């Protein structure tokens, strides 16, 4: 029995997420044909060389022409522009989706370009690594990770279910979520933690200690995880913060308050407060392991995700 869900899939942007999608679709035979487009000729050449897609085009419109599913895999700030480029060639009944780490801003930028008769169903796979580009993808990236599907007003049930079955076929677990809630959840689980990691590495650099032998040698004690996260793509993360402003600022405001309380506990010698706080956070970690979202292994090199 054929497992094909969309005969022709177009990937706009050919970085980590798009290349992983291509590998995952091929692994499970979910499409007959995959086309692709990337902005730079360099990326397009690499994609051709490694056979990432059946056909790589020099324009987004050529790649999207005749596709049953077009997935926008560019940084959040570029989504509106590529949507405008592909809009005139989208075939009736096709679905446009995206993988952006922010949903409200992407919906606002993309939805106005979607023609009548074309479905728009945003999504966000909660999986990634600090690597980028067409060579960085792998078929297992989405295995057992969540993909949040965020239908917009008017998204048809059947089209939404079809997209969900694609993500399930790529190994992901799927949950439907509302855009505003998505942005808040991601601010807590991903965006604020990334900003904190960027800050921590920046602070160590300011102290001129980041390249010290000592720091590198002993960095497994927490700092190494921060440097991995802080190595994530600068364009992608600039766009995330520019486009998920409100939720990120809300979480950072709460974070700063908590930090002050902990700071005060340290200054006043309130060990009980610190102990209780760390007991609570340890239980949260246990919950994550029990939910199958991480293992107990002390693997500090594992992937994160936007
Ligand atoms: P990536 O590896 O850096 O790839 C980005 C791709 O977008 C490249 O092909 C790039 O083309 C293209 N691009 C960049 N700016 C563009 C522009 N202005 N116009 C047209 N194309 C442009 O990024 P990625 O990690 O795959 O991320 C793609 C999307 O997935 C982002 O929206 C991100 O928020 C989301 N996401 C990322 C992660 C993660 O952990 N990385 C996780 C979940 C979701 P060139 O190579 O030619 O420059």
Tab-separated table of C-alpha atoms and ligand atoms in Angstrom:
chain	number	residue	atom	x	y	z
A	1	UNK	CA	0.000	0.000	0.000
A	2	UNK	CA	1.331	3.421	-0.927
A	3	UNK	CA	2.271	5.624	1.990
A	4	UNK	CA	2.339	8.746	-0.157
A	5	UNK	CA	0.542	11.604	1.594
A	6	UNK	CA	1.431	14.470	-0.754
A	7	UNK	CA	2.595	13.441	-4.259
A	8	UNK	CA	4.732	16.572	-4.658
A	9	UNK	CA	6.322	18.461	-1.750
A	10	UNK	CA	8.216	21.757	-2.177
A	11	UNK	CA	10.725	22.907	0.439
A	12	UNK	CA	11.406	26.644	0.460
A	13	UNK	CA	14.713	27.164	2.268
A	14	UNK	CA	17.137	24.239	2.444
A	15	UNK	CA	18.690	24.357	5.894
A	16	UNK	CA	18.644	22.030	8.903
A	17	UNK	CA	14.878	21.642	9.140
A	18	UNK	CA	14.166	21.367	5.393
A	19	UNK	CA	16.962	18.857	4.836
A	20	UNK	CA	15.734	16.787	7.785
A	21	UNK	CA	12.202	16.885	6.345
A	22	UNK	CA	13.500	15.674	2.996
A	23	UNK	CA	15.365	12.763	4.600
A	24	UNK	CA	12.406	11.877	6.842
A	25	UNK	CA	9.910	11.981	3.940
A	26	UNK	CA	12.151	9.743	1.854
A	27	UNK	CA	12.761	7.335	4.729
A	28	UNK	CA	9.020	6.674	4.972
A	29	UNK	CA	8.097	7.160	1.288
A	30	UNK	CA	5.603	9.935	2.062
A	31	UNK	CA	5.987	11.776	-1.287
A	32	UNK	CA	6.778	10.898	-4.898
A	33	UNK	CA	8.718	14.058	-5.608
A	34	UNK	CA	10.509	16.708	-3.530
A	35	UNK	CA	11.492	20.042	-5.018
A	36	UNK	CA	13.527	22.727	-3.301
A	37	UNK	CA	14.713	26.305	-3.347
A	38	UNK	CA	17.361	28.156	-1.347
A	39	UNK	CA	18.327	31.818	-1.481
A	40	UNK	CA	22.034	31.451	-2.221
A	41	UNK	CA	23.534	29.658	-5.198
A	42	UNK	CA	26.016	28.088	-2.792
A	43	UNK	CA	23.266	26.338	-0.813
A	44	UNK	CA	21.498	25.306	-4.014
A	45	UNK	CA	24.729	23.793	-5.345
A	46	UNK	CA	25.307	21.811	-2.146
A	47	UNK	CA	21.700	20.587	-2.231
A	48	UNK	CA	22.152	19.415	-5.832
A	49	UNK	CA	25.479	17.792	-5.067
A	50	UNK	CA	24.097	15.727	-2.183
A	51	UNK	CA	20.815	14.974	-3.980
A	52	UNK	CA	18.737	16.531	-1.221
A	53	UNK	CA	15.736	17.066	-3.532
A	54	UNK	CA	14.676	15.568	-6.832
A	55	UNK	CA	14.970	19.037	-8.334
A	56	UNK	CA	16.454	22.263	-6.915
A	57	UNK	CA	15.235	25.477	-8.537
A	58	UNK	CA	16.689	28.986	-8.646
A	59	UNK	CA	13.392	30.623	-7.622
A	60	UNK	CA	10.857	29.810	-4.929
A	61	UNK	CA	8.006	30.084	-7.433
A	62	UNK	CA	9.485	27.417	-9.729
A	63	UNK	CA	9.937	25.058	-6.778
A	64	UNK	CA	6.353	25.616	-5.548
A	65	UNK	CA	4.715	25.283	-8.968
A	66	UNK	CA	2.329	22.310	-9.000
A	67	UNK	CA	3.222	21.211	-5.457
A	68	UNK	CA	0.579	19.589	-3.245
A	69	UNK	CA	2.386	20.801	-0.134
A	70	UNK	CA	4.753	23.750	0.169
A	71	UNK	CA	6.696	24.011	3.450
A	72	UNK	CA	8.327	27.355	4.223
A	73	UNK	CA	11.612	26.534	5.985
A	74	UNK	CA	13.255	29.986	6.079
A	75	UNK	CA	13.919	32.223	9.114
A	76	UNK	CA	10.777	33.667	10.669
A	77	UNK	CA	11.506	37.170	9.354
A	78	UNK	CA	11.662	35.930	5.743
A	79	UNK	CA	8.357	33.981	5.733
A	80	UNK	CA	6.184	36.832	4.397
A	81	UNK	CA	8.502	37.559	1.513
A	82	UNK	CA	8.722	33.953	0.288
A	83	UNK	CA	4.951	33.537	0.686
A	84	UNK	CA	4.475	36.549	-1.618
A	85	UNK	CA	6.831	34.993	-4.171
A	86	UNK	CA	5.070	31.624	-4.347
A	87	UNK	CA	1.467	32.887	-4.061
A	88	UNK	CA	0.806	33.341	-7.799
A	89	UNK	CA	1.780	29.752	-8.709
A	90	UNK	CA	0.051	27.819	-5.926
A	91	UNK	CA	-2.344	25.248	-7.301
A	92	UNK	CA	-5.935	25.091	-6.011
A	93	UNK	CA	-6.284	22.586	-3.179
A	94	UNK	CA	-2.591	22.788	-2.262
A	95	UNK	CA	-1.459	23.271	1.325
A	96	UNK	CA	1.094	25.827	2.492
A	97	UNK	CA	2.743	25.141	5.833
A	98	UNK	CA	5.838	26.396	7.633
A	99	UNK	CA	8.214	25.312	10.386
A	100	UNK	CA	8.830	28.702	12.013
A	101	UNK	CA	9.625	28.836	15.712
A	102	UNK	CA	7.102	31.682	16.217
A	103	UNK	CA	3.496	31.382	15.111
A	104	UNK	CA	1.495	34.610	15.574
A	105	UNK	CA	3.975	36.749	13.602
A	106	UNK	CA	4.353	34.139	10.853
A	107	UNK	CA	0.590	33.836	10.480
A	108	UNK	CA	0.271	37.636	10.259
A	109	UNK	CA	3.008	37.780	7.601
A	110	UNK	CA	1.960	34.781	5.485
A	111	UNK	CA	-1.860	34.526	5.663
A	112	UNK	CA	-2.556	37.667	3.580
A	113	UNK	CA	-0.659	36.126	0.628
A	114	UNK	CA	-2.492	32.785	0.580
A	115	UNK	CA	-4.897	32.665	-2.358
A	116	UNK	CA	-8.488	31.492	-2.153
A	117	UNK	CA	-8.703	27.696	-2.452
A	118	UNK	CA	-5.273	27.072	-0.912
A	119	UNK	CA	-4.973	25.755	2.655
A	120	UNK	CA	-2.645	27.441	5.112
A	121	UNK	CA	-1.711	25.272	8.097
A	122	UNK	CA	1.239	26.505	10.156
A	123	UNK	CA	3.329	24.035	12.147
A	124	UNK	CA	6.431	23.937	14.323
A	125	UNK	CA	8.552	20.839	14.883
A	126	UNK	CA	10.074	21.079	18.354
A	127	UNK	CA	13.371	19.561	17.327
A	128	UNK	CA	16.672	20.943	16.183
A	129	UNK	CA	20.379	21.173	16.721
A	130	UNK	CA	22.818	24.083	16.810
A	131	UNK	CA	23.880	23.235	13.243
A	132	UNK	CA	22.466	24.797	10.092
A	133	UNK	CA	22.557	24.405	6.335
A	134	UNK	CA	21.631	21.656	3.845
A	135	UNK	CA	24.247	19.188	5.068
A	136	UNK	CA	23.110	19.306	8.693
A	137	UNK	CA	19.782	17.472	8.331
A	138	UNK	CA	19.107	13.844	9.214
A	139	UNK	CA	16.049	11.595	8.949
A	140	UNK	CA	15.790	10.895	12.693
A	141	UNK	CA	15.599	14.538	13.826
A	142	UNK	CA	11.837	14.460	14.415
A	143	UNK	CA	11.601	10.927	15.843
A	144	UNK	CA	9.588	10.977	19.061
A	145	UNK	CA	9.687	14.807	19.162
A	146	UNK	CA	6.597	16.987	19.168
A	147	UNK	CA	5.343	18.871	16.151
A	148	UNK	CA	2.828	21.562	17.086
A	149	UNK	CA	0.227	22.139	14.390
A	150	UNK	CA	-1.420	25.550	14.612
A	151	UNK	CA	-4.471	25.799	12.340
A	152	UNK	CA	-5.686	29.294	11.464
A	153	UNK	CA	-9.288	30.448	11.170
A	154	UNK	CA	-10.812	28.599	8.241
A	155	UNK	CA	-8.235	25.780	8.153
A	156	UNK	CA	-10.140	22.729	6.916
A	157	UNK	CA	-10.213	19.684	9.159
A	158	UNK	CA	-9.267	17.268	6.372
A	159	UNK	CA	-6.295	19.396	5.271
A	160	UNK	CA	-5.114	19.720	8.879
A	161	UNK	CA	-5.356	15.953	9.396
A	162	UNK	CA	-3.414	15.352	6.194
A	163	UNK	CA	-0.564	17.553	7.415
A	164	UNK	CA	-0.655	15.823	10.790
A	165	UNK	CA	-0.299	12.441	9.109
A	166	UNK	CA	2.798	13.705	7.285
A	167	UNK	CA	4.442	14.664	10.581
A	168	UNK	CA	3.414	11.366	12.177
A	169	UNK	CA	4.920	9.595	9.168
A	170	UNK	CA	8.163	11.521	9.724
A	171	UNK	CA	8.338	10.075	13.244
A	172	UNK	CA	6.977	13.035	15.198
A	173	UNK	CA	4.199	13.199	17.758
A	174	UNK	CA	1.584	15.784	16.911
A	175	UNK	CA	-0.429	18.211	18.991
A	176	UNK	CA	-2.794	20.927	17.780
A	177	UNK	CA	-2.297	24.261	19.535
A	178	UNK	CA	-3.553	27.804	19.304
A	179	UNK	CA	-0.988	30.371	18.048
A	180	UNK	CA	-0.862	32.667	21.083
A	181	UNK	CA	-0.470	29.727	23.455
A	182	UNK	CA	2.216	28.232	21.198
A	183	UNK	CA	4.277	31.423	21.394
A	184	UNK	CA	4.071	31.508	25.182
A	185	UNK	CA	4.949	27.817	25.544
A	186	UNK	CA	7.959	28.271	23.254
A	187	UNK	CA	9.062	31.414	25.090
A	188	UNK	CA	9.270	29.295	28.266
A	189	UNK	CA	10.699	26.106	26.823
A	190	UNK	CA	13.010	27.416	24.153
A	191	UNK	CA	13.274	31.148	23.500
A	192	UNK	CA	14.077	32.456	26.997
A	193	UNK	CA	16.502	29.547	27.673
A	194	UNK	CA	18.351	30.401	24.468
A	195	UNK	CA	18.623	34.047	25.498
A	196	UNK	CA	19.940	33.022	28.903
A	197	UNK	CA	22.541	30.760	27.257
A	198	UNK	CA	23.606	33.568	24.911
A	199	UNK	CA	23.942	35.860	27.933
A	200	UNK	CA	25.923	33.379	30.026
A	201	UNK	CA	28.448	32.786	27.248
A	202	UNK	CA	28.605	36.545	26.616
A	203	UNK	CA	29.310	37.189	30.300
A	204	UNK	CA	32.110	34.620	30.356
A	205	UNK	CA	33.540	36.240	27.241
A	206	UNK	CA	33.305	39.694	28.843
A	207	UNK	CA	35.278	38.375	31.776
A	208	UNK	CA	37.811	37.207	29.163
A	209	UNK	CA	37.564	33.724	30.582
A	210	UNK	CA	35.641	31.862	27.895
A	211	UNK	CA	38.742	30.593	26.097
A	212	UNK	CA	40.719	29.998	29.274
A	213	UNK	CA	41.996	26.450	29.531
A	214	UNK	CA	40.284	26.102	32.854
A	215	UNK	CA	36.862	27.103	31.538
A	216	UNK	CA	37.114	24.748	28.579
A	217	UNK	CA	38.531	21.900	30.624
A	218	UNK	CA	35.834	22.046	33.287
A	219	UNK	CA	32.945	23.186	31.098
A	220	UNK	CA	31.086	19.856	31.331
A	221	UNK	CA	29.845	21.195	34.665
A	222	UNK	CA	27.073	23.141	32.917
A	223	UNK	CA	28.821	25.747	30.820
A	224	UNK	CA	29.378	23.438	27.840
A	225	UNK	CA	25.613	23.066	27.357
A	226	UNK	CA	25.302	26.852	27.299
A	227	UNK	CA	28.029	27.201	24.655
A	228	UNK	CA	26.291	24.616	22.469
A	229	UNK	CA	22.983	26.464	22.631
A	230	UNK	CA	24.746	29.819	22.139
A	231	UNK	CA	26.243	28.460	18.905
A	232	UNK	CA	22.762	28.383	17.300
A	233	UNK	CA	22.156	30.283	14.077
A	234	UNK	CA	22.273	34.076	14.680
A	235	UNK	CA	19.755	34.926	11.920
A	236	UNK	CA	17.205	32.405	13.094
A	237	UNK	CA	17.439	33.532	16.694
A	238	UNK	CA	17.461	37.247	15.943
A	239	UNK	CA	14.208	36.656	14.044
A	240	UNK	CA	12.707	34.612	16.887
A	241	UNK	CA	13.228	37.423	19.405
A	242	UNK	CA	12.133	40.152	16.989
A	243	UNK	CA	8.923	38.216	16.325
A	244	UNK	CA	8.035	36.743	19.708
A	245	UNK	CA	8.642	39.909	21.647
A	246	UNK	CA	5.723	39.962	24.046
A	247	UNK	CA	5.876	36.376	25.259
A	248	UNK	CA	9.670	36.384	25.564
A	249	UNK	CA	9.675	39.660	27.505
A	250	UNK	CA	6.970	38.335	29.807
A	251	UNK	CA	8.990	35.220	30.610
A	252	UNK	CA	12.240	37.168	30.988
A	253	UNK	CA	10.479	39.550	33.386
A	254	UNK	CA	9.413	36.594	35.525
A	255	UNK	CA	12.878	35.084	35.218
A	256	UNK	CA	14.523	38.292	36.438
A	257	UNK	CA	12.196	38.436	39.451
A	258	UNK	CA	13.015	34.837	40.408
A	259	UNK	CA	16.707	35.500	39.887
A	260	UNK	CA	16.538	38.450	42.288
A	261	UNK	CA	14.821	36.280	44.891
A	262	UNK	CA	17.514	33.597	44.581
A	263	UNK	CA	20.209	36.275	44.636
A	264	UNK	CA	18.727	37.620	47.851
A	265	UNK	CA	18.568	34.123	49.367
A	266	UNK	CA	22.264	33.669	48.656
A	267	UNK	CA	23.128	37.089	50.122
A	268	UNK	CA	21.058	36.576	53.285
A	269	UNK	CA	22.169	32.988	53.695
A	270	UNK	CA	18.648	31.585	53.278
A	271	UNK	CA	19.712	28.021	52.518
A	272	UNK	CA	16.197	26.660	53.102
A	273	UNK	CA	14.849	28.767	50.272
A	274	UNK	CA	17.540	27.542	47.887
A	275	UNK	CA	17.034	23.920	48.947
A	276	UNK	CA	13.262	24.062	48.468
A	277	UNK	CA	13.612	25.767	45.106
A	278	UNK	CA	16.128	23.215	43.807
A	279	UNK	CA	13.986	20.342	45.115
A	280	UNK	CA	11.083	21.669	43.064
A	281	UNK	CA	13.161	22.035	39.886
A	282	UNK	CA	14.636	18.562	40.312
A	283	UNK	CA	11.102	17.128	40.353
A	284	UNK	CA	10.363	18.985	37.102
A	285	UNK	CA	13.395	17.376	35.494
A	286	UNK	CA	12.231	13.958	36.689
A	287	UNK	CA	8.861	14.643	35.062
A	288	UNK	CA	10.533	15.378	31.726
A	289	UNK	CA	12.502	12.125	31.838
A	290	UNK	CA	9.382	10.170	32.847
A	291	UNK	CA	7.451	11.724	29.940
A	292	UNK	CA	10.067	10.238	27.601
A	293	UNK	CA	11.314	13.654	26.445
A	294	UNK	CA	14.891	13.042	27.598
A	295	UNK	CA	17.012	10.306	29.075
A	296	UNK	CA	18.910	10.199	32.314
A	297	UNK	CA	22.181	9.914	30.400
A	298	UNK	CA	24.574	12.802	31.077
A	299	UNK	CA	24.852	13.552	27.347
A	300	UNK	CA	25.778	17.186	27.151
A	301	UNK	CA	26.174	17.109	23.377
A	302	UNK	CA	22.562	16.276	22.533
A	303	UNK	CA	20.391	18.351	20.242
A	304	UNK	CA	18.111	21.127	21.426
A	305	UNK	CA	15.624	22.795	19.126
A	306	UNK	CA	13.929	26.085	18.371
B	1	LIG	P1	19.002	27.155	8.421
B	1	LIG	O1	19.666	25.828	8.502
B	1	LIG	O2	19.818	28.372	8.737
B	1	LIG	O3	18.375	27.340	6.960
B	1	LIG	C1	17.650	28.468	6.592
B	1	LIG	C2	17.335	28.436	5.103
B	1	LIG	O4	16.569	29.630	4.806
B	1	LIG	C3	18.554	28.444	4.207
B	1	LIG	O5	18.316	27.629	3.091
B	1	LIG	C4	18.648	29.913	3.782
B	1	LIG	O6	19.190	30.065	2.501
B	1	LIG	C5	17.206	30.338	3.733
B	1	LIG	N1	17.055	31.782	3.942
B	1	LIG	C6	17.610	32.524	4.923
B	1	LIG	N2	17.211	33.805	4.814
B	1	LIG	C7	16.394	33.877	3.735
B	1	LIG	C8	15.693	34.919	3.120
B	1	LIG	N3	15.755	36.169	3.591
B	1	LIG	N4	14.960	34.623	2.024
B	1	LIG	C9	14.916	33.371	1.529
B	1	LIG	N5	15.559	32.339	2.088
B	1	LIG	C10	16.294	32.588	3.179
B	1	LIG	O7	17.719	27.247	9.356
B	1	LIG	P2	16.814	26.119	10.027
B	1	LIG	O8	17.421	25.766	11.342
B	1	LIG	O9	16.492	25.050	9.054
B	1	LIG	O10	15.515	26.997	10.373
B	1	LIG	C11	14.489	27.203	9.436
B	1	LIG	C12	13.206	27.543	10.153
B	1	LIG	O11	12.906	26.497	11.071
B	1	LIG	C13	13.250	28.832	10.965
B	1	LIG	O12	12.050	29.533	10.795
B	1	LIG	C14	13.370	28.350	12.401
B	1	LIG	O13	12.742	29.253	13.290
B	1	LIG	C15	12.646	27.025	12.346
B	1	LIG	N6	13.090	26.025	13.331
B	1	LIG	C16	14.413	25.848	13.607
B	1	LIG	C17	14.812	24.911	14.548
B	1	LIG	C18	16.273	24.720	14.901
B	1	LIG	O14	16.588	24.290	15.993
B	1	LIG	N7	17.191	25.033	14.014
B	1	LIG	C19	13.843	24.114	15.183
B	1	LIG	C20	12.488	24.266	14.831
B	1	LIG	C21	12.126	25.229	13.912
B	1	LIG	P3	20.772	30.186	2.254
B	1	LIG	O15	21.378	28.959	2.813
B	1	LIG	O16	20.863	30.236	0.787
B	1	LIG	O17	21.207	31.430	2.959
